[in-house]
Coordinates of C-alpha atoms in Angstrom, one line a residue:
Chain O
M11 CA -53.5 61.7 -108.7
A12 CA -49.8 61.4 -109.9
T13 CA -48.8 65.1 -108.6
D14 CA -50.4 64.2 -105.3
G15 CA -47.8 61.1 -104.8
R16 CA -44.9 63.6 -106.0
M17 CA -45.9 66.3 -103.5
F18 CA -46.1 63.4 -100.6
W19 CA -42.8 62.2 -101.5
R20 CA -41.5 65.9 -101.3
L21 CA -43.0 66.4 -98.3
I22 CA -41.2 63.0 -96.6
L23 CA -37.8 64.2 -98.2
K24 CA -38.0 67.8 -96.7
L25 CA -38.9 66.3 -93.5
T26 CA -35.6 63.7 -93.6
I27 CA -33.9 66.7 -94.4
S28 CA -35.0 68.5 -91.4
I29 CA -33.9 65.9 -89.0
D30 CA -30.7 67.1 -87.9
K31 CA -27.9 65.8 -86.0
M32 CA -29.4 66.4 -82.5
I33 CA -32.8 64.6 -83.6
A34 CA -31.1 61.6 -84.8
H35 CA -29.0 61.6 -81.5
A36 CA -31.9 61.8 -79.5
I37 CA -33.6 58.8 -81.7
F38 CA -30.5 56.7 -80.8
F39 CA -30.3 57.5 -77.3
Y40 CA -34.1 56.7 -76.8
T41 CA -34.1 53.6 -79.1
F42 CA -31.0 52.1 -76.7
S43 CA -32.1 53.4 -73.1
I44 CA -35.8 51.9 -73.9
I45 CA -33.9 48.5 -74.9
A46 CA -32.4 48.7 -71.9
V47 CA -34.9 49.6 -69.5
V48 CA -37.3 46.5 -70.7
S49 CA -34.5 44.2 -70.7
A50 CA -33.8 45.1 -67.2
I51 CA -37.4 44.7 -66.2
M52 CA -37.5 41.2 -68.4
V53 CA -34.4 39.8 -66.4
T54 CA -36.6 39.7 -63.4
A55 CA -39.8 39.2 -65.0
S56 CA -39.2 36.3 -67.4
K57 CA -39.6 32.9 -65.9
N58 CA -37.0 31.1 -67.7
T59 CA -33.9 31.7 -65.9
V60 CA -31.9 31.2 -69.4
H61 CA -34.2 33.9 -70.8
S62 CA -33.3 36.2 -68.4
V63 CA -29.5 35.8 -68.6
F64 CA -30.2 36.7 -72.5
F65 CA -32.1 39.6 -71.6
L66 CA -29.3 40.8 -69.0
I67 CA -27.1 40.2 -72.2
L68 CA -29.3 42.3 -74.3
D69 CA -29.1 45.1 -71.2
F70 CA -25.4 45.3 -71.2
I71 CA -25.1 45.4 -74.9
S72 CA -27.6 48.2 -75.5
I73 CA -25.8 50.0 -72.1
S74 CA -22.2 49.6 -73.8
C75 CA -24.0 51.2 -76.7
L76 CA -25.0 54.5 -74.6
F77 CA -21.4 54.6 -73.3
I78 CA -20.0 54.8 -77.2
M79 CA -23.0 57.2 -77.7
I80 CA -21.5 59.5 -75.0
G81 CA -17.9 59.1 -76.3
A82 CA -16.8 56.7 -73.8
E83 CA -16.0 54.4 -76.5
F84 CA -13.1 52.4 -74.3
L85 CA -15.4 52.0 -71.4
G86 CA -18.4 50.4 -73.8
M87 CA -16.0 48.2 -75.4
I88 CA -14.7 47.0 -72.0
M89 CA -18.1 46.8 -70.9
L90 CA -18.9 44.2 -74.1
I91 CA -15.6 42.2 -73.8
V92 CA -15.7 41.7 -69.7
Y93 CA -19.3 41.4 -69.2
V94 CA -20.8 40.2 -72.4
G95 CA -18.0 38.2 -73.5
A96 CA -16.9 36.5 -70.2
V97 CA -19.4 37.0 -67.3
A98 CA -22.6 36.9 -69.0
V99 CA -21.1 33.4 -70.5
L100 CA -20.4 32.0 -67.2
F101 CA -24.0 32.9 -66.1
L102 CA -25.2 31.1 -68.9
F103 CA -22.8 28.2 -68.4
V104 CA -23.7 28.0 -64.7
V105 CA -27.7 28.6 -65.3
M106 CA -27.6 26.1 -68.0
M107 CA -26.1 23.4 -65.7
L108 CA -28.1 23.8 -62.7
N109 CA -31.4 23.6 -64.4
V110 CA -32.5 26.6 -62.2
A111 CA -35.8 27.3 -64.3
Q112 CA -37.9 24.3 -62.8
Q113 CA -36.8 25.6 -59.2
K114 CA -37.8 29.1 -60.1
N115 CA -41.0 28.3 -61.3
Q116 CA -42.1 26.2 -58.3
W117 CA -41.0 28.9 -56.1
F118 CA -43.4 31.3 -57.7
A119 CA -46.2 28.6 -57.9
G120 CA -45.9 27.7 -54.0
Q121 CA -47.8 28.9 -51.3
A122 CA -44.5 29.3 -48.9
T123 CA -43.5 32.7 -48.2
S124 CA -39.7 33.4 -48.3
K125 CA -37.3 34.7 -45.8
H126 CA -35.5 36.4 -49.0
I127 CA -38.2 38.9 -50.1
P128 CA -38.0 41.2 -47.0
V129 CA -34.0 41.1 -47.4
G130 CA -34.1 41.9 -51.0
L131 CA -36.6 44.6 -50.3
I132 CA -34.4 46.5 -47.6
I133 CA -31.3 46.0 -49.9
S134 CA -33.0 47.5 -53.1
T135 CA -34.5 50.5 -51.0
L136 CA -31.0 51.2 -49.4
I137 CA -29.4 51.3 -53.0
F138 CA -32.4 53.2 -54.4
F139 CA -31.8 56.0 -51.7
E140 CA -27.8 55.8 -52.6
I141 CA -28.6 56.7 -55.9
I142 CA -31.0 59.1 -55.5
I143 CA -28.8 61.2 -53.1
V144 CA -25.7 60.8 -55.2
I145 CA -27.4 61.8 -58.4
G146 CA -29.5 64.7 -56.4
G147 CA -26.2 65.9 -54.8
W148 CA -24.4 66.0 -58.2
K149 CA -27.3 67.7 -59.9
Y150 CA -28.1 70.6 -57.5
K151 CA -24.7 70.6 -55.5
P152 CA -21.7 70.0 -58.1
E153 CA -19.4 71.6 -56.4
I154 CA -19.2 69.3 -53.7
F155 CA -18.1 66.5 -55.8
D156 CA -14.5 66.5 -56.6
I157 CA -14.8 65.9 -60.5
N158 CA -12.0 66.9 -62.7
N159 CA -13.4 67.5 -66.1
S160 CA -10.4 68.9 -67.6
L161 CA -9.2 65.8 -68.9
A162 CA -12.7 64.8 -70.8
S163 CA -12.5 67.9 -72.8
T164 CA -8.9 67.6 -74.3
S165 CA -8.0 66.3 -77.6
V166 CA -6.6 63.0 -76.3
S167 CA -8.8 59.8 -76.7
N168 CA -10.7 58.7 -73.9
T169 CA -8.4 55.5 -73.6
H170 CA -5.2 57.7 -73.2
S171 CA -7.3 60.3 -70.7
L172 CA -8.2 57.0 -68.4
G173 CA -4.5 55.8 -68.7
Q174 CA -3.2 58.9 -67.5
V175 CA -5.4 59.1 -64.5
I176 CA -5.8 55.3 -63.5
Y177 CA -1.8 54.9 -63.5
T178 CA -1.1 58.4 -61.4
D179 CA -3.8 59.6 -59.5
Y180 CA -6.0 56.2 -58.8
I181 CA -3.0 53.8 -59.0
H182 CA -3.6 52.5 -55.1
V183 CA -7.3 52.4 -55.6
F184 CA -6.9 50.5 -58.7
Q185 CA -4.6 48.2 -57.4
I186 CA -6.0 47.4 -54.5
S187 CA -9.5 46.4 -56.6
G188 CA -7.3 44.0 -58.4
M189 CA -6.1 42.3 -55.2
I190 CA -9.8 42.2 -54.4
L191 CA -10.5 40.1 -57.2
L192 CA -7.4 38.1 -56.8
V193 CA -8.7 37.4 -53.1
A194 CA -12.0 36.2 -54.4
M195 CA -10.5 34.2 -57.3
V196 CA -8.3 32.3 -54.8
G197 CA -11.1 31.7 -52.0
A198 CA -13.4 30.2 -54.8
I199 CA -10.2 28.0 -56.0
V200 CA -10.0 26.9 -52.1
L201 CA -13.5 26.0 -51.6
T202 CA -13.9 24.0 -54.4
F203 CA -10.7 22.1 -54.5
R204 CA -10.2 18.9 -53.3
Q205 CA -7.6 16.1 -53.7
R206 CA -9.1 13.0 -54.7
S207 CA -7.2 9.8 -53.9
G208 CA -6.8 6.6 -56.5
V209 CA -7.5 9.3 -59.8
K210 CA -5.0 8.3 -62.3
K211 CA -3.2 11.6 -63.9
Q212 CA -1.4 12.3 -66.8
S213 CA 2.3 13.7 -66.2
Y214 CA 4.0 14.8 -69.5
I215 CA 7.4 15.0 -67.7
K216 CA 7.0 10.9 -66.7
Q217 CA 5.9 10.4 -70.0
I218 CA 8.8 12.2 -72.1
S219 CA 11.5 10.9 -69.4
R220 CA 10.3 7.2 -69.6
E221 CA 13.6 5.2 -71.0
R222 CA 13.5 1.9 -72.9
A223 CA 15.2 0.3 -70.0
E224 CA 12.3 1.0 -67.8
G225 CA 9.4 0.3 -70.2
V226 CA 10.5 -3.0 -71.7
E227 CA 11.4 -6.2 -70.2
V228 CA 12.6 -9.1 -72.2
L229 CA 12.0 -12.3 -70.3
E230 CA 12.7 -15.8 -71.2
V231 CA 9.4 -17.9 -71.0
Q232 CA 9.5 -21.2 -70.3
S233 CA 7.2 -23.3 -72.1
N234 CA 4.1 -24.5 -69.7
K235 CA 5.1 -22.3 -67.1
G236 CA 4.4 -18.6 -68.6
V237 CA 5.3 -15.4 -67.0
K238 CA 3.9 -13.0 -64.3
I239 CA 4.3 -9.6 -65.8
D240 CA 1.9 -7.3 -63.6
D241 CA 3.4 -6.3 -60.2
Chain U
M25 CA -31.3 64.6 -100.9
E26 CA -28.3 65.4 -98.7
Y27 CA -29.2 62.5 -96.2
L28 CA -30.5 60.1 -98.8
S29 CA -26.8 60.2 -100.5
I30 CA -25.3 59.9 -97.5
I31 CA -27.0 56.6 -96.5
F32 CA -26.7 55.4 -100.3
Q33 CA -22.9 56.2 -99.9
E34 CA -22.7 54.0 -97.0
V35 CA -24.8 51.0 -98.2
Y36 CA -22.6 51.4 -101.5
K37 CA -19.6 50.9 -99.3
I38 CA -21.0 48.4 -96.7
L39 CA -22.0 46.1 -99.9
F40 CA -18.7 46.9 -101.5
L41 CA -17.3 45.4 -98.5
L42 CA -19.7 42.4 -97.7
V43 CA -19.9 41.2 -101.2
P44 CA -16.4 40.1 -101.8
V45 CA -16.3 38.9 -98.0
L46 CA -19.0 36.4 -98.7
V47 CA -17.7 35.3 -102.2
S48 CA -14.5 34.9 -100.4
V49 CA -15.5 33.1 -97.8
A50 CA -17.3 30.4 -100.3
M51 CA -13.8 30.4 -102.1
I52 CA -12.0 29.5 -98.9
V53 CA -14.0 26.5 -98.1
W54 CA -13.1 25.1 -101.6
L55 CA -9.6 26.3 -100.6
D56 CA -9.6 24.3 -97.6
R57 CA -10.9 21.1 -98.8
R58 CA -8.4 21.5 -101.4
V59 CA -5.6 21.9 -99.1
W60 CA -6.8 19.0 -96.9
A61 CA -7.1 16.8 -99.9
F62 CA -3.9 17.3 -101.3
V63 CA -2.1 16.5 -97.9
Q64 CA -3.8 13.3 -97.9
K65 CA -2.9 12.6 -101.6
R66 CA -6.6 13.0 -103.0
Q67 CA -8.0 15.4 -105.5
G68 CA -10.6 17.0 -103.5
P69 CA -13.6 18.7 -105.2
N70 CA -12.5 19.4 -108.9
V71 CA -15.7 18.6 -110.8
V72 CA -17.9 21.8 -110.7
G73 CA -16.4 24.4 -112.9
P74 CA -12.8 25.0 -113.4
F75 CA -10.4 23.3 -110.7
G76 CA -13.6 22.6 -109.0
L77 CA -14.1 26.5 -107.9
L78 CA -17.6 26.7 -108.1
Q79 CA -18.4 23.8 -105.9
S80 CA -19.3 25.8 -102.7
L81 CA -21.8 27.6 -105.1
A82 CA -23.4 24.2 -105.7
D83 CA -23.4 23.3 -102.0
A84 CA -25.0 26.5 -101.0
L85 CA -27.5 25.7 -103.8
K86 CA -28.5 22.3 -102.2
Y87 CA -28.8 24.2 -99.0
I88 CA -31.3 26.6 -100.1
F89 CA -33.6 23.8 -101.5
K90 CA -33.2 21.7 -98.3
E91 CA -36.0 21.8 -95.7
I92 CA -35.7 23.8 -92.8
I93 CA -36.4 21.5 -89.9
I94 CA -37.3 23.2 -86.4
P95 CA -37.5 20.3 -83.7
S96 CA -41.1 20.4 -82.1
S97 CA -39.5 20.7 -78.1
S98 CA -37.0 23.1 -79.0
N99 CA -37.2 26.8 -78.3
K100 CA -38.0 28.2 -81.3
V101 CA -37.1 31.9 -81.0
I102 CA -33.7 31.3 -80.1
F103 CA -32.9 28.2 -82.0
I104 CA -33.8 30.3 -85.5
L105 CA -31.6 33.4 -83.8
A106 CA -28.8 31.3 -83.3
P107 CA -27.5 31.2 -86.8
I108 CA -28.5 34.5 -87.3
V109 CA -26.1 36.1 -84.5
T110 CA -23.3 33.7 -85.7
M111 CA -23.5 35.0 -89.4
T112 CA -24.1 38.5 -88.2
L113 CA -21.0 38.8 -85.6
A114 CA -19.0 37.4 -88.3
L115 CA -19.9 40.0 -90.9
I116 CA -19.8 42.8 -88.6
A117 CA -16.4 42.4 -87.5
W118 CA -15.3 43.5 -91.1
A119 CA -16.4 47.1 -90.8
V120 CA -13.0 47.9 -88.7
I121 CA -10.4 45.9 -91.2
P122 CA -8.2 48.4 -92.7
F123 CA -7.5 47.4 -96.3
S124 CA -5.3 50.5 -97.1
A125 CA -4.5 53.9 -95.2
T126 CA -7.9 55.1 -96.4
Q127 CA -9.8 52.2 -97.3
V128 CA -11.7 51.3 -94.2
L129 CA -15.3 51.2 -93.4
A130 CA -15.1 52.8 -89.7
D131 CA -11.6 53.9 -88.6
I132 CA -12.9 54.0 -85.0
N133 CA -10.0 54.9 -82.0
V134 CA -10.7 51.5 -80.2
G135 CA -10.5 49.1 -83.4
I136 CA -8.7 46.3 -81.6
L137 CA -10.8 46.3 -78.7
Y138 CA -13.9 46.2 -81.2
L139 CA -12.4 43.2 -82.9
F140 CA -11.7 41.5 -79.8
A141 CA -15.2 42.3 -78.6
V142 CA -17.0 41.1 -81.5
S143 CA -15.0 37.8 -81.6
S144 CA -15.6 37.1 -78.0
L145 CA -19.1 37.7 -78.8
G146 CA -19.2 35.0 -81.1
V147 CA -19.7 32.3 -78.6
Y148 CA -23.2 33.3 -78.4
G149 CA -24.2 31.7 -81.8
I150 CA -23.0 28.6 -80.5
I151 CA -24.4 28.7 -76.8
M152 CA -27.9 29.7 -78.3
G153 CA -27.9 26.9 -80.8
G154 CA -26.7 24.2 -78.5
W155 CA -29.2 25.2 -75.8
A156 CA -32.4 26.0 -77.7
S157 CA -31.8 22.5 -79.6
N158 CA -33.0 20.7 -76.4
S159 CA -31.0 17.6 -77.3
K160 CA -28.0 16.1 -75.5
Y161 CA -25.3 16.4 -78.2
P162 CA -25.6 20.0 -79.2
F163 CA -25.9 20.9 -75.5
L164 CA -22.7 19.1 -74.8
G165 CA -21.0 20.8 -77.6
A166 CA -22.5 24.3 -76.4
I167 CA -21.0 23.9 -73.1
R168 CA -17.6 22.6 -74.2
S169 CA -17.4 25.3 -76.6
A170 CA -18.3 28.2 -74.1
A171 CA -15.6 27.0 -71.7
Q172 CA -13.0 26.8 -74.7
M173 CA -13.4 29.9 -76.5
V174 CA -13.4 31.7 -72.9
S175 CA -10.5 30.4 -72.2
Y176 CA -8.4 31.0 -75.3
E177 CA -9.8 34.9 -75.4
V178 CA -7.6 35.6 -72.1
S179 CA -4.3 34.3 -74.0
I180 CA -5.6 36.4 -76.9
G181 CA -6.2 39.4 -75.2
V182 CA -3.1 39.3 -73.3
I183 CA -1.2 38.9 -76.8
I184 CA -3.0 41.9 -78.0
I185 CA -1.6 43.7 -75.0
N186 CA 1.9 42.8 -75.8
V187 CA 1.2 44.5 -79.5
L188 CA -0.4 47.5 -78.0
L189 CA 2.7 48.1 -75.7
C190 CA 4.7 48.5 -79.0
V191 CA 2.0 50.6 -80.5
G192 CA 0.8 53.5 -78.2
S193 CA -2.6 53.1 -80.1
L194 CA -5.9 51.0 -80.0
N195 CA -6.6 52.0 -83.9
L196 CA -5.8 49.3 -86.3
N197 CA -4.6 51.8 -88.9
D198 CA -2.0 52.9 -86.4
I199 CA -0.8 49.3 -85.5
V200 CA -0.4 48.5 -89.3
I201 CA 1.7 52.0 -89.7
A202 CA 3.6 50.9 -86.4
Q203 CA 5.0 48.2 -88.4
Q204 CA 6.8 50.0 -91.2
N205 CA 10.4 49.2 -90.1
M206 CA 9.9 45.8 -88.6
W207 CA 6.8 43.7 -88.8
F208 CA 5.6 42.7 -85.1
V209 CA 6.3 38.8 -86.2
I210 CA 9.7 39.2 -85.8
P211 CA 10.3 40.7 -82.1
L212 CA 6.9 38.6 -81.1
F213 CA 7.6 35.8 -82.6
P214 CA 6.3 33.3 -79.7
M215 CA 3.0 35.7 -79.1
F216 CA 2.7 35.0 -83.2
V217 CA 2.9 31.3 -82.6
I218 CA 0.6 31.4 -79.7
F219 CA -1.9 33.7 -81.4
F220 CA -2.0 31.3 -84.2
I221 CA -2.8 28.4 -81.9
S222 CA -5.6 30.4 -79.9
A223 CA -7.4 31.4 -82.8
L224 CA -7.4 28.0 -83.8
A225 CA -9.0 27.3 -80.7
E226 CA -11.0 30.4 -80.6
T227 CA -12.8 29.4 -83.9
N228 CA -13.1 25.8 -83.2
R229 CA -10.6 24.7 -85.8
P230 CA -9.1 21.4 -85.5
P231 CA -7.2 20.3 -83.4
F232 CA -9.2 22.1 -81.0
D233 CA -12.8 21.1 -82.7
L234 CA -14.1 19.6 -79.8
P235 CA -17.7 21.5 -79.6
E236 CA -18.2 19.7 -82.8
A237 CA -16.1 16.2 -82.6
E238 CA -18.1 14.0 -84.6
A239 CA -16.7 10.7 -83.4
E240 CA -18.5 12.0 -80.0
L241 CA -20.9 14.2 -80.6
V242 CA -22.7 13.6 -83.9
A243 CA -21.8 17.4 -85.3
G244 CA -21.9 19.3 -81.6
Y245 CA -24.2 22.5 -81.6
Q246 CA -25.0 21.8 -85.3
T247 CA -26.5 18.5 -84.9
E248 CA -30.4 19.6 -84.9
Y249 CA -29.6 22.2 -87.7
S250 CA -30.8 21.8 -91.2
G251 CA -30.9 23.5 -94.7
M252 CA -30.1 27.3 -95.1
M253 CA -29.5 27.5 -91.1
Y254 CA -27.0 24.9 -90.9
A255 CA -25.3 26.8 -93.9
M256 CA -25.6 29.9 -92.0
F257 CA -23.8 28.4 -89.1
W258 CA -21.2 27.1 -91.6
L259 CA -20.5 30.5 -93.5
G260 CA -20.1 32.3 -90.1
E261 CA -17.7 29.8 -89.1
Y262 CA -15.3 30.4 -91.8
A263 CA -16.1 34.1 -92.0
N264 CA -14.5 33.8 -88.6
I265 CA -12.0 31.7 -89.5
L266 CA -11.4 34.5 -92.0
L267 CA -11.3 37.5 -89.6
M268 CA -8.9 35.9 -87.1
C269 CA -6.7 35.3 -90.3
A270 CA -6.6 39.3 -90.9
M271 CA -6.3 40.1 -87.3
G272 CA -3.0 37.9 -87.4
A273 CA -2.2 39.8 -90.5
I274 CA -2.8 43.3 -89.2
L275 CA -1.4 42.5 -85.5
F276 CA 2.0 40.6 -86.7
L277 CA 2.5 40.5 -90.3
G278 CA 1.8 44.5 -91.0
G279 CA -1.5 44.4 -92.7
W280 CA -1.6 46.3 -95.9
M281 CA 1.8 47.1 -95.9
S282 CA 4.3 45.7 -98.5
P283 CA 6.8 43.1 -97.5
I284 CA 9.6 45.1 -98.8
D285 CA 9.5 49.0 -99.2
V286 CA 10.7 49.1 -102.8
Y287 CA 9.6 50.6 -105.8
P288 CA 7.9 47.9 -107.3
F289 CA 6.2 46.3 -104.6
T290 CA 4.8 49.6 -103.2
L291 CA 3.1 49.9 -106.6
V292 CA 0.7 47.0 -105.7
P293 CA -2.5 48.1 -103.6
G294 CA -2.6 47.5 -99.8
A295 CA -5.6 45.4 -100.1
I296 CA -3.8 42.7 -102.6
W297 CA -1.2 42.5 -99.7
L298 CA -3.6 42.2 -97.0
I299 CA -5.7 39.1 -98.8
L300 CA -2.1 37.5 -99.6
K301 CA -1.2 37.4 -96.0
I302 CA -4.9 36.4 -95.0
L303 CA -4.2 33.6 -97.6
L304 CA -1.1 32.6 -96.3
L305 CA -2.4 32.6 -92.8
F306 CA -5.3 30.3 -94.0
I307 CA -3.3 27.8 -95.8
L308 CA -1.7 27.3 -92.5
F309 CA -4.8 26.7 -90.7
A310 CA -6.0 24.4 -93.4
L311 CA -2.7 22.6 -93.2
V312 CA -3.1 22.0 -89.4
K313 CA -6.4 20.6 -90.1
A314 CA -5.0 18.1 -92.3
I315 CA -2.0 17.1 -90.3
V316 CA -2.8 17.5 -86.4
P317 CA -5.1 14.9 -84.5
R318 CA -7.6 16.3 -81.9
Y319 CA -6.8 17.4 -78.5
R320 CA -8.4 15.7 -75.4
Y321 CA -10.7 18.2 -73.7
D322 CA -8.5 18.0 -70.4
Q323 CA -5.5 18.6 -72.4
L324 CA -7.2 21.7 -74.1
M325 CA -7.9 23.1 -71.1
R326 CA -4.2 22.6 -69.9
L327 CA -2.9 23.9 -73.0
G328 CA -4.7 27.3 -72.5
W329 CA -4.5 28.0 -68.8
K330 CA -1.2 26.6 -67.6
V331 CA 0.8 27.3 -70.9
F332 CA -0.4 30.0 -73.0
L333 CA -1.9 31.9 -70.2
P334 CA 1.7 32.2 -68.1
L335 CA 4.0 32.6 -71.5
S336 CA 2.0 35.2 -72.5
L337 CA 1.7 37.2 -69.3
I338 CA 5.6 36.9 -68.8
W339 CA 6.2 38.3 -72.6
V340 CA 3.9 40.9 -71.7
V341 CA 6.3 42.0 -68.7
L342 CA 9.4 41.1 -70.9
T343 CA 8.2 43.6 -73.6
A344 CA 7.2 46.5 -71.2
S345 CA 10.8 46.4 -69.5
Y346 CA 12.4 46.1 -72.4
L347 CA 10.7 49.2 -74.0
F348 CA 11.1 50.9 -70.7
Y349 CA 14.5 50.4 -70.1
F350 CA 15.6 51.3 -73.8
N351 CA 13.4 54.2 -73.5
L352 CA 11.4 52.9 -76.6
L353 CA 7.7 53.3 -75.0
P354 CA 5.7 55.2 -77.6
V355 CA 4.5 58.2 -76.0
N356 CA 2.2 60.7 -78.0

């Protein structure tokens, strides 16, 4: 029996050795992509909105893992910083504050039909066909897509190659996308900004520049008369 | 056998990094309390072991033997996940910290981005804990910390851009080596100050400890936690503080490099220098805790958005134009 056990362990060892790099790569790829797909489905399927956001975060993280696996480490890290570190936090913030969970449950349980469903269906089919056209075209007619792959294969790190492209060839597109974000931000501020009257505000300059003369007043108090100090 | 030996080697390396980090977290808690006590003319923990050094171990033992209470109306999965997330995120960031030119677990190209990403994920432990507790004070603490950490991350990101402009690489070892002639704390001194204050806010340290302001929110997001789960939050918090100190040491104080490039100093291994610099920054953290009163929430937001962000952005423009004008931009 003891020899059998040893044989078994030897077999296991042989198996582990025969797993080469490609298989390890495949294992990681499928793990991350399965997590990504399942969590994407769970975003829409879970009834609790906060859970949806947590699944969305899991989705972002596994997608950034996939980015890192194909060698786009800069993109993966930026994905983590921007989407997971900032955007999803604000999502969570809003969802927790609004308590949307209940509303969503009512909507699912209710009999009333919603006008949003056909619109959503149309948009999602449009996006689906767009993706099919792009991927299909890229797969079967790669020459119509003007993708310059020369930078990806050179020895510089992909942060450098991204920087070389973004700030030279695509500078205008890059600037315009920045302007669009700025306009969106200004719009959001304009929509929510309101000036309320009668709110006491702290002015640091006023506080610091206050002198003794304007703050303190010495009065002679006559007996049985008192003073009126507020004006 | 080849694969097994590789796995063993990696596990050995990881343990060799994590065990000292965990032990130093325990020691740093003691140091924090000691410095705090000395500022207030007290003795602090001085009973357990020599100078009270074993106080944290005794505390940990106490936490282990306490009951873990899970509130019946809480969201149990997320409630249990929250301290685990905090702890894990605080520990995985140490993978990229270089202790010398060769002593680094993962010498990746985008090291500083990785550090930044992991420290920005740290907010999730707090939000998850606060929301899953299903209680008012933890929830308020979580909301506060979400807003606070997101605000101060922005200025930390811009400060990192300042350093990167001078280095020309995202690799942490390159950043250290670029400071061979002059530490970045000298030319970028205002940025160092802003980084230090933002690090205080990012790790929820006093004077920015609003998420756990005990006068208003009991213990903030930790209110419902007990036993080992509370201790894990606590460990993760201090590991995060150490991490921010390490980040400051690498970005501004020359990392593992010796302060003077002269014979007897260069003999000392880089890890010792890095640890000394981390300790220096940590003692500053502890002093700030003892000296400065807590900020009000609107003052905190004002400082982050209206003071630090414009200042660091202006400094980016200044650094970039200085480097461009004098043709000092690092090109490779």
